PDB file of C-alpha atoms in Angstrom:
ATOM      1  CA  MET A   1       3.891 -28.831-195.295  1.00 83.00           C
ATOM      2  CA  SER A   2       5.819 -30.824-197.966  1.00 84.00           C
ATOM      3  CA  LEU A   3       5.483 -28.304-200.584  1.00 83.00           C
ATOM      4  CA  SER A   4       6.322 -25.354-198.309  1.00 84.00           C
ATOM      5  CA  TYR A   5       9.212 -26.779-196.315  1.00 87.00           C
ATOM      6  CA  GLY A   6      10.213 -29.855-198.258  1.00 84.00           C
ATOM      7  CA  PRO A   7      12.757 -28.277-200.698  1.00 84.00           C
ATOM      8  CA  GLY A   8      14.673 -26.639-197.979  1.00 83.00           C
ATOM      9  CA  LEU A   9      14.953 -29.799-196.009  1.00 84.00           C
ATOM     10  CA  LEU A  10      15.855 -31.794-199.181  1.00 84.00           C
ATOM     11  CA  THR A  11      18.538 -29.247-199.890  1.00 81.00           C
ATOM     12  CA  VAL A  12      20.235 -29.707-196.480  1.00 81.00           C
ATOM     13  CA  ALA A  13      19.767 -33.583-196.782  1.00 81.00           C
ATOM     14  CA  VAL A  14      21.542 -33.591-200.166  1.00 80.00           C
ATOM     15  CA  LEU A  15      24.346 -31.371-199.144  1.00 76.00           C
ATOM     16  CA  TRP A  16      24.861 -33.508-195.978  1.00 75.00           C
ATOM     17  CA  THR A  17      25.175 -36.646-197.921  1.00 74.00           C
ATOM     18  CA  THR A  18      26.903 -35.492-201.048  1.00 69.00           C
ATOM     19  CA  VAL A  19      29.217 -33.104-199.667  1.00 60.00           C
ATOM     20  CA  GLY A  20      30.004 -34.691-196.309  1.00 58.00           C
ATOM     21  CA  GLY A  21      28.364 -31.903-194.280  1.00 57.00           C
ATOM     22  CA  THR A  22      26.043 -28.752-195.037  1.00 53.00           C
ATOM     23  CA  GLY A  23      28.892 -27.367-197.024  1.00 57.00           C
ATOM     24  CA  ASP A  24      29.302 -23.647-196.053  1.00 66.00           C
ATOM     25  CA  LEU A  25      25.716 -23.135-195.192  1.00 71.00           C
ATOM     26  CA  SER A  26      25.384 -20.920-192.202  1.00 72.00           C
ATOM     27  CA  GLY A  27      22.586 -20.611-189.466  1.00 74.00           C
ATOM     28  CA  ALA A  28      21.387 -17.695-191.440  1.00 73.00           C
ATOM     29  CA  ASP A  29      21.080 -19.707-194.639  1.00 76.00           C
ATOM     30  CA  LEU A  30      19.160 -22.190-192.678  1.00 79.00           C
ATOM     31  CA  LEU A  31      16.902 -19.485-191.342  1.00 79.00           C
ATOM     32  CA  LEU A  32      16.484 -18.261-194.998  1.00 79.00           C
ATOM     33  CA  PHE A  33      15.229 -21.582-195.815  1.00 83.00           C
ATOM     34  CA  ALA A  34      12.813 -21.590-192.947  1.00 83.00           C
ATOM     35  CA  LEU A  35      11.545 -18.180-193.965  1.00 81.00           C
ATOM     36  CA  LEU A  36      10.993 -19.325-197.760  1.00 82.00           C
ATOM     37  CA  GLY A  37       9.118 -22.254-196.306  1.00 86.00           C
ATOM     38  CA  THR A  38       6.782 -19.968-194.214  1.00 83.00           C
ATOM     39  CA  VAL A  39       6.291 -17.881-197.152  1.00 80.00           C
ATOM     40  CA  ASN A  40       5.364 -20.871-199.308  1.00 84.00           C
ATOM     41  CA  GLY A  41       2.892 -21.931-196.582  1.00 83.00           C
ATOM     42  CA  GLY A  42       1.341 -18.521-196.604  1.00 78.00           C
ATOM     43  CA  MET A  43       0.933 -18.704-200.369  1.00 78.00           C
ATOM     44  CA  LEU A  44      -0.812 -21.916-200.034  1.00 81.00           C
ATOM     45  CA  GLY A  45      -3.009 -20.377-197.362  1.00 78.00           C
ATOM     46  CA  ALA A  46      -4.038 -17.231-199.356  1.00 75.00           C
ATOM     47  CA  ALA A  47      -4.695 -19.329-202.475  1.00 76.00           C
ATOM     48  CA  SER A  48      -6.826 -21.896-200.483  1.00 77.00           C
ATOM     49  CA  LEU A  49      -8.905 -19.178-199.051  1.00 75.00           C
ATOM     50  CA  ALA A  50      -9.279 -17.341-202.280  1.00 73.00           C
ATOM     51  CA  TRP A  51     -10.513 -20.327-204.185  1.00 76.00           C
ATOM     52  CA  THR A  52     -12.154 -22.821-201.643  1.00 80.00           C
ATOM     53  CA  PHE A  53     -14.037 -20.030-199.861  1.00 79.00           C
ATOM     54  CA  PRO A  54     -15.971 -18.903-202.946  1.00 78.00           C
ATOM     55  CA  LEU A  55     -16.300 -22.653-204.393  1.00 82.00           C
ATOM     56  CA  ARG A  56     -18.302 -23.543-201.440  1.00 85.00           C
ATOM     57  CA  ARG A  57     -20.661 -20.620-202.040  1.00 88.00           C
ATOM     58  CA  LEU A  58     -20.846 -20.470-205.905  1.00 88.00           C
ATOM     59  CA  ASP A  59     -24.650 -20.435-205.793  1.00 92.00           C
ATOM     60  CA  THR A  60     -24.417 -17.053-204.007  1.00 92.00           C
ATOM     61  CA  ILE A  61     -22.221 -15.680-206.769  1.00 90.00           C
ATOM     62  CA  ASP A  62     -24.463 -17.030-209.419  1.00 92.00           C
ATOM     63  CA  ASP A  63     -27.597 -15.359-207.713  1.00 92.00           C
ATOM     64  CA  LEU A  64     -25.649 -11.967-207.878  1.00 92.00           C
ATOM     65  CA  ILE A  65     -25.027 -12.179-211.671  1.00 92.00           C
ATOM     66  CA  ARG A  66     -27.633 -14.448-213.001  1.00 90.00           C
ATOM     67  CA  SER A  67     -30.051 -11.627-214.089  1.00 88.00           C
ATOM     68  CA  SER A  68     -27.112  -9.524-215.618  1.00 90.00           C
ATOM     69  CA  THR A  69     -26.982  -9.262-219.408  1.00 90.00           C
ATOM     70  CA  HIS A  70     -23.149  -9.348-218.994  1.00 90.00           C
ATOM     71  CA  ARG A  71     -23.074 -12.531-217.067  1.00 90.00           C
ATOM     72  CA  GLU A  72     -20.851 -14.342-219.762  1.00 91.00           C
ATOM     73  CA  ARG A  73     -18.368 -11.397-219.823  1.00 91.00           C
ATOM     74  CA  ILE A  74     -18.180 -11.187-215.844  1.00 90.00           C
ATOM     75  CA  ILE A  75     -16.951 -14.898-215.763  1.00 88.00           C
ATOM     76  CA  SER A  76     -14.887 -14.888-218.907  1.00 89.00           C
ATOM     77  CA  PRO A  77     -11.559 -13.946-217.160  1.00 85.00           C
ATOM     78  CA  VAL A  78     -11.579 -17.136-215.064  1.00 82.00           C
ATOM     79  CA  LEU A  79     -12.831 -19.476-217.877  1.00 84.00           C
ATOM     80  CA  ARG A  80     -10.055 -17.969-220.251  1.00 83.00           C
ATOM     81  CA  GLY A  81      -7.525 -18.275-217.382  1.00 78.00           C
ATOM     82  CA  TYR A  82      -7.449 -22.113-217.238  1.00 75.00           C
ATOM     83  CA  GLY A  83      -4.906 -23.905-219.330  1.00 74.00           C
ATOM     84  CA  ILE A  84      -0.970 -24.507-219.144  1.00 75.00           C
ATOM     85  CA  TRP A  85      -0.135 -21.854-221.607  1.00 78.00           C
ATOM     86  CA  GLN A  86      -1.767 -19.101-219.549  1.00 78.00           C
ATOM     87  CA  ALA A  87      -0.566 -20.145-216.108  1.00 77.00           C
ATOM     88  CA  ALA A  88       2.983 -21.077-217.302  1.00 83.00           C
ATOM     89  CA  PRO A  89       4.380 -17.547-218.063  1.00 84.00           C
ATOM     90  CA  PRO A  90       3.984 -16.004-214.559  1.00 82.00           C
ATOM     91  CA  VAL A  91       5.758 -19.260-213.193  1.00 82.00           C
ATOM     92  CA  VAL A  92       8.776 -18.536-215.453  1.00 83.00           C
ATOM     93  CA  ALA A  93       8.695 -14.926-215.128  1.00 81.00           C
ATOM     94  CA  ALA A  94       8.973 -15.019-211.353  1.00 78.00           C
ATOM     95  CA  ALA A  95      12.093 -17.319-211.363  1.00 78.00           C
ATOM     96  CA  ILE A  96      14.118 -15.270-214.025  1.00 80.00           C
ATOM     97  CA  PRO A  97      15.458 -13.046-211.631  1.00 74.00           C
ATOM     98  CA  VAL A  98      16.730 -15.603-209.401  1.00 73.00           C
ATOM     99  CA  VAL A  99      18.452 -17.159-212.316  1.00 74.00           C
ATOM    100  CA  ILE A 100      20.142 -14.105-213.401  1.00 75.00           C
ATOM    101  CA  LEU A 101      21.293 -13.422-209.796  1.00 70.00           C
ATOM    102  CA  LEU A 102      23.076 -16.898-209.611  1.00 68.00           C
ATOM    103  CA  ALA A 103      24.546 -16.295-213.058  1.00 69.00           C
ATOM    104  CA  ARG A 104      26.164 -13.115-211.988  1.00 68.00           C
ATOM    105  CA  GLY A 105      27.788 -14.966-209.056  1.00 66.00           C
ATOM    106  CA  ASP A 106      29.542 -18.299-208.558  1.00 67.00           C
ATOM    107  CA  PHE A 107      28.471 -21.709-208.693  1.00 69.00           C
ATOM    108  CA  ALA A 108      29.632 -22.615-205.238  1.00 73.00           C
ATOM    109  CA  ALA A 109      27.291 -25.455-203.621  1.00 73.00           C
ATOM    110  CA  ARG A 110      26.037 -22.870-201.133  1.00 74.00           C
ATOM    111  CA  ASN A 111      24.885 -20.303-203.771  1.00 75.00           C
ATOM    112  CA  VAL A 112      23.291 -23.105-205.931  1.00 78.00           C
ATOM    113  CA  ALA A 113      21.360 -24.412-202.906  1.00 79.00           C
ATOM    114  CA  ILE A 114      19.934 -21.100-202.040  1.00 78.00           C
ATOM    115  CA  ALA A 115      19.247 -20.308-205.750  1.00 79.00           C
ATOM    116  CA  VAL A 116      17.200 -23.530-206.084  1.00 81.00           C
ATOM    117  CA  ASN A 117      15.143 -22.786-203.082  1.00 83.00           C
ATOM    118  CA  LEU A 118      14.552 -19.181-204.035  1.00 82.00           C
ATOM    119  CA  ALA A 119      13.634 -20.229-207.622  1.00 82.00           C
ATOM    120  CA  TRP A 120      11.144 -22.773-206.199  1.00 83.00           C
ATOM    121  CA  SER A 121       9.519 -20.218-203.963  1.00 83.00           C
ATOM    122  CA  MET A 122       9.347 -17.492-206.666  1.00 82.00           C
ATOM    123  CA  SER A 123       7.867 -20.050-209.273  1.00 83.00           C
ATOM    124  CA  PHE A 124       5.454 -21.005-206.415  1.00 81.00           C
ATOM    125  CA  LEU A 125       4.544 -17.298-205.873  1.00 82.00           C
ATOM    126  CA  GLY A 126       4.223 -16.768-209.648  1.00 84.00           C
ATOM    127  CA  ASN A 127       1.905 -19.591-209.836  1.00 83.00           C
ATOM    128  CA  VAL A 128      -0.231 -18.652-206.868  1.00 82.00           C
ATOM    129  CA  GLY A 129      -0.120 -15.062-207.822  1.00 83.00           C
ATOM    130  CA  TYR A 130      -1.555 -15.788-211.177  1.00 85.00           C
ATOM    131  CA  TRP A 131      -4.564 -17.271-209.636  1.00 82.00           C
ATOM    132  CA  LEU A 132      -4.920 -14.528-207.328  1.00 83.00           C
ATOM    133  CA  ILE A 133      -4.903 -11.968-209.964  1.00 85.00           C
ATOM    134  CA  VAL A 134      -7.153 -13.559-212.462  1.00 84.00           C
ATOM    135  CA  PRO A 135     -10.421 -14.002-210.382  1.00 81.00           C
ATOM    136  CA  PRO A 136     -10.763 -10.356-209.132  1.00 85.00           C
ATOM    137  CA  ILE A 137     -10.912  -9.181-212.759  1.00 88.00           C
ATOM    138  CA  MET A 138     -14.351 -10.271-212.537  1.00 88.00           C
ATOM    139  CA  VAL A 139     -15.236  -7.644-209.918  1.00 90.00           C
ATOM    140  CA  ILE A 140     -13.909  -5.040-212.313  1.00 90.00           C
ATOM    141  CA  PHE A 141     -16.270  -6.180-214.887  1.00 91.00           C
ATOM    142  CA  MET A 142     -19.009  -6.244-212.251  1.00 91.00           C
ATOM    143  CA  ARG A 143     -18.198  -2.602-211.503  1.00 90.00           C
ATOM    144  CA  ARG A 144     -19.300  -1.716-215.048  1.00 87.00           C
ATOM    145  CA  CYS A 145     -22.795  -3.535-214.588  1.00 88.00           C
ATOM    146  CA  THR A 146     -25.906  -1.878-213.392  1.00 87.00           C
ATOM    147  CA  ASP A 147     -28.192  -5.007-213.306  1.00 89.00           C
ATOM    148  CA  LEU A 148     -26.703  -6.982-210.611  1.00 91.00           C
ATOM    149  CA  SER A 149     -28.992  -8.624-208.016  1.00 91.00           C
ATOM    150  CA  LEU A 150     -28.268  -6.701-204.645  1.00 91.00           C
ATOM    151  CA  ARG A 151     -30.287  -6.666-201.621  1.00 88.00           C
ATOM    152  CA  TRP A 152     -31.988  -3.161-201.773  1.00 85.00           C
ATOM    153  CA  ASN A 153     -31.844  -2.376-198.082  1.00 84.00           C
ATOM    154  CA  ASP A 154     -28.223  -3.810-197.425  1.00 87.00           C
ATOM    155  CA  PRO A 155     -26.407  -4.417-200.553  1.00 89.00           C
ATOM    156  CA  ALA A 156     -22.909  -4.977-198.870  1.00 89.00           C
ATOM    157  CA  ARG A 157     -24.511  -8.077-197.136  1.00 88.00           C
ATOM    158  CA  THR A 158     -25.704  -9.574-200.377  1.00 91.00           C
ATOM    159  CA  PRO A 159     -24.510 -13.287-200.054  1.00 92.00           C
ATOM    160  CA  GLY A 160     -22.672 -13.071-203.311  1.00 91.00           C
ATOM    161  CA  VAL A 161     -20.837  -9.881-202.424  1.00 91.00           C
ATOM    162  CA  ARG A 162     -19.975 -11.165-199.129  1.00 90.00           C
ATOM    163  CA  THR A 163     -18.592 -14.329-200.663  1.00 89.00           C
ATOM    164  CA  LEU A 164     -16.100 -12.230-202.964  1.00 88.00           C
ATOM    165  CA  SER A 165     -15.282  -9.693-200.524  1.00 87.00           C
ATOM    166  CA  GLU A 166     -14.557 -11.818-197.441  1.00 83.00           C
ATOM    167  CA  GLY A 167     -12.644 -14.459-199.549  1.00 81.00           C
ATOM    168  CA  TYR A 168     -10.425 -11.675-200.938  1.00 83.00           C
ATOM    169  CA  ALA A 169     -10.004  -9.963-197.579  1.00 81.00           C
ATOM    170  CA  TYR A 170      -8.574 -13.034-195.839  1.00 79.00           C
ATOM    171  CA  SER A 171      -6.388 -13.904-198.559  1.00 81.00           C
ATOM    172  CA  ALA A 172      -4.901 -10.292-198.545  1.00 82.00           C
ATOM    173  CA  ILE A 173      -4.195 -10.655-194.820  1.00 80.00           C
ATOM    174  CA  PHE A 174      -2.160 -13.914-195.396  1.00 79.00           C
ATOM    175  CA  LEU A 175      -0.158 -12.041-198.226  1.00 80.00           C
ATOM    176  CA  ALA A 176       0.388  -8.932-195.930  1.00 81.00           C
ATOM    177  CA  LEU A 177       1.587 -11.072-193.275  1.00 79.00           C
ATOM    178  CA  GLY A 178       3.796 -12.855-195.673  1.00 79.00           C
ATOM    179  CA  ALA A 179       5.360  -9.616-196.716  1.00 81.00           C
ATOM    180  CA  LEU A 180       5.843  -8.693-193.189  1.00 80.00           C
ATOM    181  CA  ALA A 181       7.507 -12.044-192.353  1.00 78.00           C
ATOM    182  CA  VAL A 182       9.954 -11.401-195.207  1.00 78.00           C
ATOM    183  CA  THR A 183      11.353  -8.320-193.472  1.00 79.00           C
ATOM    184  CA  LEU A 184      11.677  -9.484-189.950  1.00 73.00           C
ATOM    185  CA  PRO A 185      14.742 -11.785-190.070  1.00 69.00           C
ATOM    186  CA  GLY A 186      16.947  -9.114-191.790  1.00 64.00           C
ATOM    187  CA  LEU A 187      16.183  -6.736-188.778  1.00 63.00           C
ATOM    188  CA  PHE A 188      17.046  -9.068-185.988  1.00 57.00           C
ATOM    189  CA  VAL A 189      19.559 -11.554-187.473  1.00 58.00           C
ATOM    190  CA  SER A 190      21.586 -10.538-190.373  1.00 56.00           C
ATOM    191  CA  ALA A 191      21.142  -8.194-193.383  1.00 50.00           C
ATOM    192  CA  ARG A 192      22.832 -10.889-195.540  1.00 56.00           C
ATOM    193  CA  LEU A 193      19.470 -12.573-195.442  1.00 50.00           C
ATOM    194  CA  PHE A 194      17.860  -9.804-197.546  1.00 51.00           C
ATOM    195  CA  ALA A 195      20.714  -9.583-199.825  1.00 61.00           C
ATOM    196  CA  GLY A 196      19.549  -9.092-203.477  1.00 65.00           C
ATOM    197  CA  TYR A 197      16.859 -11.601-203.505  1.00 69.00           C
ATOM    198  CA  LEU A 198      14.201 -10.683-200.827  1.00 72.00           C
ATOM    199  CA  PRO A 199      13.354  -7.304-202.248  1.00 78.00           C
ATOM    200  CA  TYR A 200      11.861  -8.757-205.266  1.00 77.00           C
ATOM    201  CA  LEU A 201       9.917 -11.374-203.217  1.00 78.00           C
ATOM    202  CA  TYR A 202       8.727  -8.611-200.775  1.00 82.00           C
ATOM    203  CA  GLY A 203       7.665  -6.474-203.820  1.00 83.00           C
ATOM    204  CA  LEU A 204       5.497  -9.282-205.369  1.00 83.00           C
ATOM    205  CA  LEU A 205       4.035 -10.229-201.921  1.00 83.00           C
ATOM    206  CA  LEU A 206       3.044  -6.466-201.256  1.00 87.00           C
ATOM    207  CA  GLY A 207       1.745  -6.056-204.824  1.00 87.00           C
ATOM    208  CA  LEU A 208      -0.547  -8.987-204.647  1.00 86.00           C
ATOM    209  CA  SER A 209      -1.765  -8.088-201.283  1.00 86.00           C
ATOM    210  CA  LEU A 210      -2.683  -4.481-202.387  1.00 88.00           C
ATOM    211  CA  TRP A 211      -4.242  -5.902-205.705  1.00 90.00           C
ATOM    212  CA  VAL A 212      -6.579  -8.451-203.650  1.00 86.00           C
ATOM    213  CA  GLY A 213      -6.872  -6.402-200.519  1.00 85.00           C
ATOM    214  CA  ALA A 214      -7.183  -2.759-201.616  1.00 87.00           C
ATOM    215  CA  PHE A 215      -8.007  -2.491-205.296  1.00 90.00           C
ATOM    216  CA  THR A 216     -10.503  -5.363-205.431  1.00 89.00           C
ATOM    217  CA  GLN A 217     -12.193  -4.236-202.155  1.00 89.00           C
ATOM    218  CA  PHE A 218     -12.528  -0.762-203.645  1.00 90.00           C
ATOM    219  CA  MET A 219     -14.362  -2.136-206.585  1.00 91.00           C
ATOM    220  CA  ILE A 220     -16.756  -4.040-204.388  1.00 91.00           C
ATOM    221  CA  PHE A 221     -17.257  -0.868-202.256  1.00 90.00           C
ATOM    222  CA  THR A 222     -18.084   1.272-205.424  1.00 91.00           C
ATOM    223  CA  ILE A 223     -20.498  -1.449-206.525  1.00 92.00           C
ATOM    224  CA  THR A 224     -22.571  -1.440-203.105  1.00 91.00           C
ATOM    225  CA  ARG A 225     -22.009   2.461-202.683  1.00 90.00           C
ATOM    226  CA  ARG A 226     -23.483   3.254-206.098  1.00 90.00           C
ATOM    227  CA  PHE A 227     -26.471   0.831-205.715  1.00 89.00           C
ATOM    228  CA  ARG A 228     -27.138   2.105-202.249  1.00 87.00           C
ATOM    229  CA  LEU A 229     -27.174   5.800-203.501  1.00 86.00           C
ATOM    230  CA  SER A 230     -29.506   4.927-206.407  1.00 86.00           C
ATOM    231  CA  VAL A 231     -32.069   3.429-204.070  1.00 84.00           C
ATOM    232  CA  MET A 232     -31.848   6.321-201.707  1.00 81.00           C
ATOM    233  CA  ASP A 233     -32.547   8.886-204.588  1.00 79.00           C
ATOM    234  CA  ALA A 234     -35.478   6.724-205.681  1.00 79.00           C
ATOM    235  CA  LEU A 235     -36.903   6.838-202.166  1.00 76.00           C
ATOM    236  CA  VAL A 236     -36.842  10.710-202.004  1.00 73.00           C
ATOM    237  CA  GLU A 237     -38.409  11.153-205.341  1.00 69.00           C
ATOM    238  CA  GLY A 238     -36.624  14.018-207.249  1.00 61.00           C
ATOM    239  CA  ASP A 239     -35.444  17.156-205.404  1.00 60.00           C
ATOM    240  CA  ALA A 240     -37.759  17.096-202.334  1.00 63.00           C
ATOM    241  CA  TYR A 241     -35.020  16.542-199.942  1.00 63.00           C
ATOM    242  CA  GLN A 242     -32.381  18.896-201.689  1.00 69.00           C
ATOM    243  CA  LEU A 243     -31.637  22.130-199.916  1.00 68.00           C
ATOM    244  CA  SER A 244     -29.010  24.642-200.396  1.00 69.00           C
ATOM    245  CA  GLU A 245     -26.718  25.607-197.596  1.00 67.00           C
ATOM    246  CA  ALA A 246     -28.503  28.945-197.167  1.00 70.00           C
ATOM    247  CA  ARG A 247     -31.951  27.459-197.080  1.00 68.00           C
ATOM    248  CA  ALA A 248     -31.209  24.495-194.830  1.00 67.00           C
ATOM    249  CA  MET A 249     -31.725  26.167-191.493  1.00 66.00           C
ATOM    250  CA  GLU A 250     -34.891  27.701-192.700  1.00 68.00           C
ATOM    251  CA  GLU A 251     -36.495  24.638-194.232  1.00 68.00           C
ATOM    252  CA  ILE A 252     -34.951  21.616-192.660  1.00 67.00           C
ATOM    253  CA  PHE A 253     -37.568  21.291-189.849  1.00 65.00           C
ATOM    254  CA  GLU A 254     -40.516  21.552-192.207  1.00 66.00           C
ATOM    255  CA  LYS A 255     -38.932  18.795-194.419  1.00 65.00           C
ATOM    256  CA  VAL A 256     -38.534  16.530-191.428  1.00 65.00           C
ATOM    257  CA  ARG A 257     -42.085  17.233-190.433  1.00 62.00           C
ATOM    258  CA  VAL A 258     -43.407  16.286-193.925  1.00 63.00           C
ATOM    259  CA  SER A 259     -41.383  13.028-193.971  1.00 64.00           C
ATOM    260  CA  GLU A 260     -42.828  12.037-190.754  1.00 58.00           C
ATOM    261  CA  ASN A 261     -46.255  11.596-192.498  1.00 58.00           C
ATOM    262  CA  SER A 262     -44.669   8.775-194.402  1.00 66.00           C
ATOM    263  CA  PRO A 263     -42.673   6.927-191.603  1.00 68.00           C
ATOM    264  CA  SER A 264     -41.975   3.748-193.529  1.00 74.00           C
ATOM    265  CA  THR A 265     -40.184   5.710-196.336  1.00 72.00           C
ATOM    266  CA  ARG A 266     -38.042   7.673-193.714  1.00 73.00           C
ATOM    267  CA  ALA A 267     -37.141   4.370-192.044  1.00 78.00           C
ATOM    268  CA  ALA A 268     -36.102   2.770-195.243  1.00 79.00           C
ATOM    269  CA  TYR A 269     -33.951   5.923-196.027  1.00 77.00           C
ATOM    270  CA  ASP A 270     -32.311   6.018-192.691  1.00 79.00           C
ATOM    271  CA  MET A 271     -31.688   2.157-193.018  1.00 81.00           C
ATOM    272  CA  LEU A 272     -29.939   2.536-196.404  1.00 81.00           C
ATOM    273  CA  ALA A 273     -28.039   5.724-195.035  1.00 81.00           C
ATOM    274  CA  GLU A 274     -26.491   3.727-192.157  1.00 83.00           C
ATOM    275  CA  ALA A 275     -25.930   0.629-194.262  1.00 83.00           C
ATOM    276  CA  PRO A 276     -22.135  -0.336-194.408  1.00 82.00           C
ATOM    277  CA  SER A 277     -20.332  -0.462-198.002  1.00 81.00           C
ATOM    278  CA  LEU A 278     -18.353  -3.620-197.038  1.00 83.00           C
ATOM    279  CA  PRO A 279     -19.728  -6.666-195.329  1.00 80.00           C
ATOM    280  CA  TYR A 280     -17.005  -6.888-192.687  1.00 77.00           C
ATOM    281  CA  GLY A 281     -16.111  -4.376-189.671  1.00 71.00           C
ATOM    282  CA  THR A 282     -13.261  -2.063-189.189  1.00 73.00           C
ATOM    283  CA  GLY A 283     -11.400  -4.696-187.151  1.00 75.00           C
ATOM    284  CA  LEU A 284     -10.219  -6.674-190.251  1.00 75.00           C
ATOM    285  CA  ILE A 285      -9.265  -3.439-191.965  1.00 80.00           C
ATOM    286  CA  VAL A 286      -7.205  -2.466-189.028  1.00 82.00           C
ATOM    287  CA  GLN A 287      -5.392  -5.832-188.879  1.00 79.00           C
ATOM    288  CA  TYR A 288      -4.550  -5.529-192.691  1.00 81.00           C
ATOM    289  CA  ALA A 289      -3.401  -1.858-192.451  1.00 83.00           C
ATOM    290  CA  THR A 290      -1.267  -2.772-189.606  1.00 83.00           C
ATOM    291  CA  ALA A 291       0.357  -5.718-191.410  1.00 80.00           C
ATOM    292  CA  ILE A 292       0.978  -3.632-194.433  1.00 84.00           C
ATOM    293  CA  LEU A 293       2.525  -0.661-192.443  1.00 86.00           C
ATOM    294  CA  GLY A 294       4.596  -2.943-190.518  1.00 81.00           C
ATOM    295  CA  SER A 295       5.952  -4.604-193.566  1.00 82.00           C
ATOM    296  CA  VAL A 296       6.800  -1.209-195.140  1.00 85.00           C
ATOM    297  CA  VAL A 297       8.327   0.109-192.097  1.00 84.00           C
ATOM    298  CA  GLY A 298      10.575  -3.278-191.883  1.00 78.00           C
ATOM    299  CA  PHE A 299      11.439  -2.993-195.551  1.00 81.00           C
ATOM    300  CA  LEU A 300      12.720   0.697-195.133  1.00 82.00           C
ATOM    301  CA  LEU A 301      14.572  -0.102-192.172  1.00 78.00           C
ATOM    302  CA  GLN A 302      16.545  -2.650-193.893  1.00 73.00           C
TER     303      GLN A 302
END
C-alpha cells in the first residue's frame, strides 16, 4: 500500500504544507493519483504471483527439466537477469517519456507533482516489467527441447507445466485488469486524465499482459501438444490408423474392430486425444479475453 499509494498521498501532503493548499490540483488530478496507485498495486500483485507462485513449487520445475541436456541453457535467462546493471535500464527507459513530456510543458507545481508521480509509476512498471519479461524466456528455450520429463498420459497437467502456466496466467489477468483500469476514468470523468501520459502506460501494460498471457501460454501449449502427438503416433505404430478420405468410409469400421482386440492401447489413445493442452479451463481464458477486449474498446473510445 505504501509503495502503491504513498507517492500520491505524499505529493498532496507536500503541496498542502508548502504551497498553503493543494495548488491547482483538481479532483481529476487526485483521481489520477488514485489510478496510478491502483496500477502500482496491480503491478505488485502480478509480480508477486509471477515469482512467489513458482518459488513455492521449484521442485516441480526442477523435475520437469532435470533430465534435459539443455537444463543449464533453460535456466540461464534468470541467472543472467540478476544484477543492478541488467534491471536498471528498463527502469530508466520507462521514466524517460515522462521527463520529456514535463520538459515540453511548464514547471508549475501541478505539472511537476503529476510528472513525479507518473515517473514513479513508470519506473515501477519498468522494474516489474523486467522481471515479468525475463522468466518466460525459459519457456522459449524449453520449446526447443525434446527431452523434458512430461506425464505421458496428460502432459498439460505435469506439475512443472502447471506451475509455469498457472503462475503466468494469473499474472496476465492482473496486467489486463490494470490496462482496463487505465482506460476507465477518461471515459467517465475527463479526457484530460488520459492526456499524453496514459497511452504510453496503457501500451506497456497491454504489451506485458500479451507477453505473459498469450505468447508464453502459446509456447507452453506447443510443448504439451507436440509431446501428446508424439505419444499418440507411437501408440498407433506406423500408418495402421492412417486413411485417405476416399478410403475412410470403406475401412474405418474394420480399423475400429481391429483396435478392439487391444482395448488398453485404444483406451490410452482416447485418453491422450481428449487430454487438454493447457492445465486450466476455458473460464480463465474467457476472463482474460474479456479484460483485454474491454481495455482495447475503452482505449479506442478515448
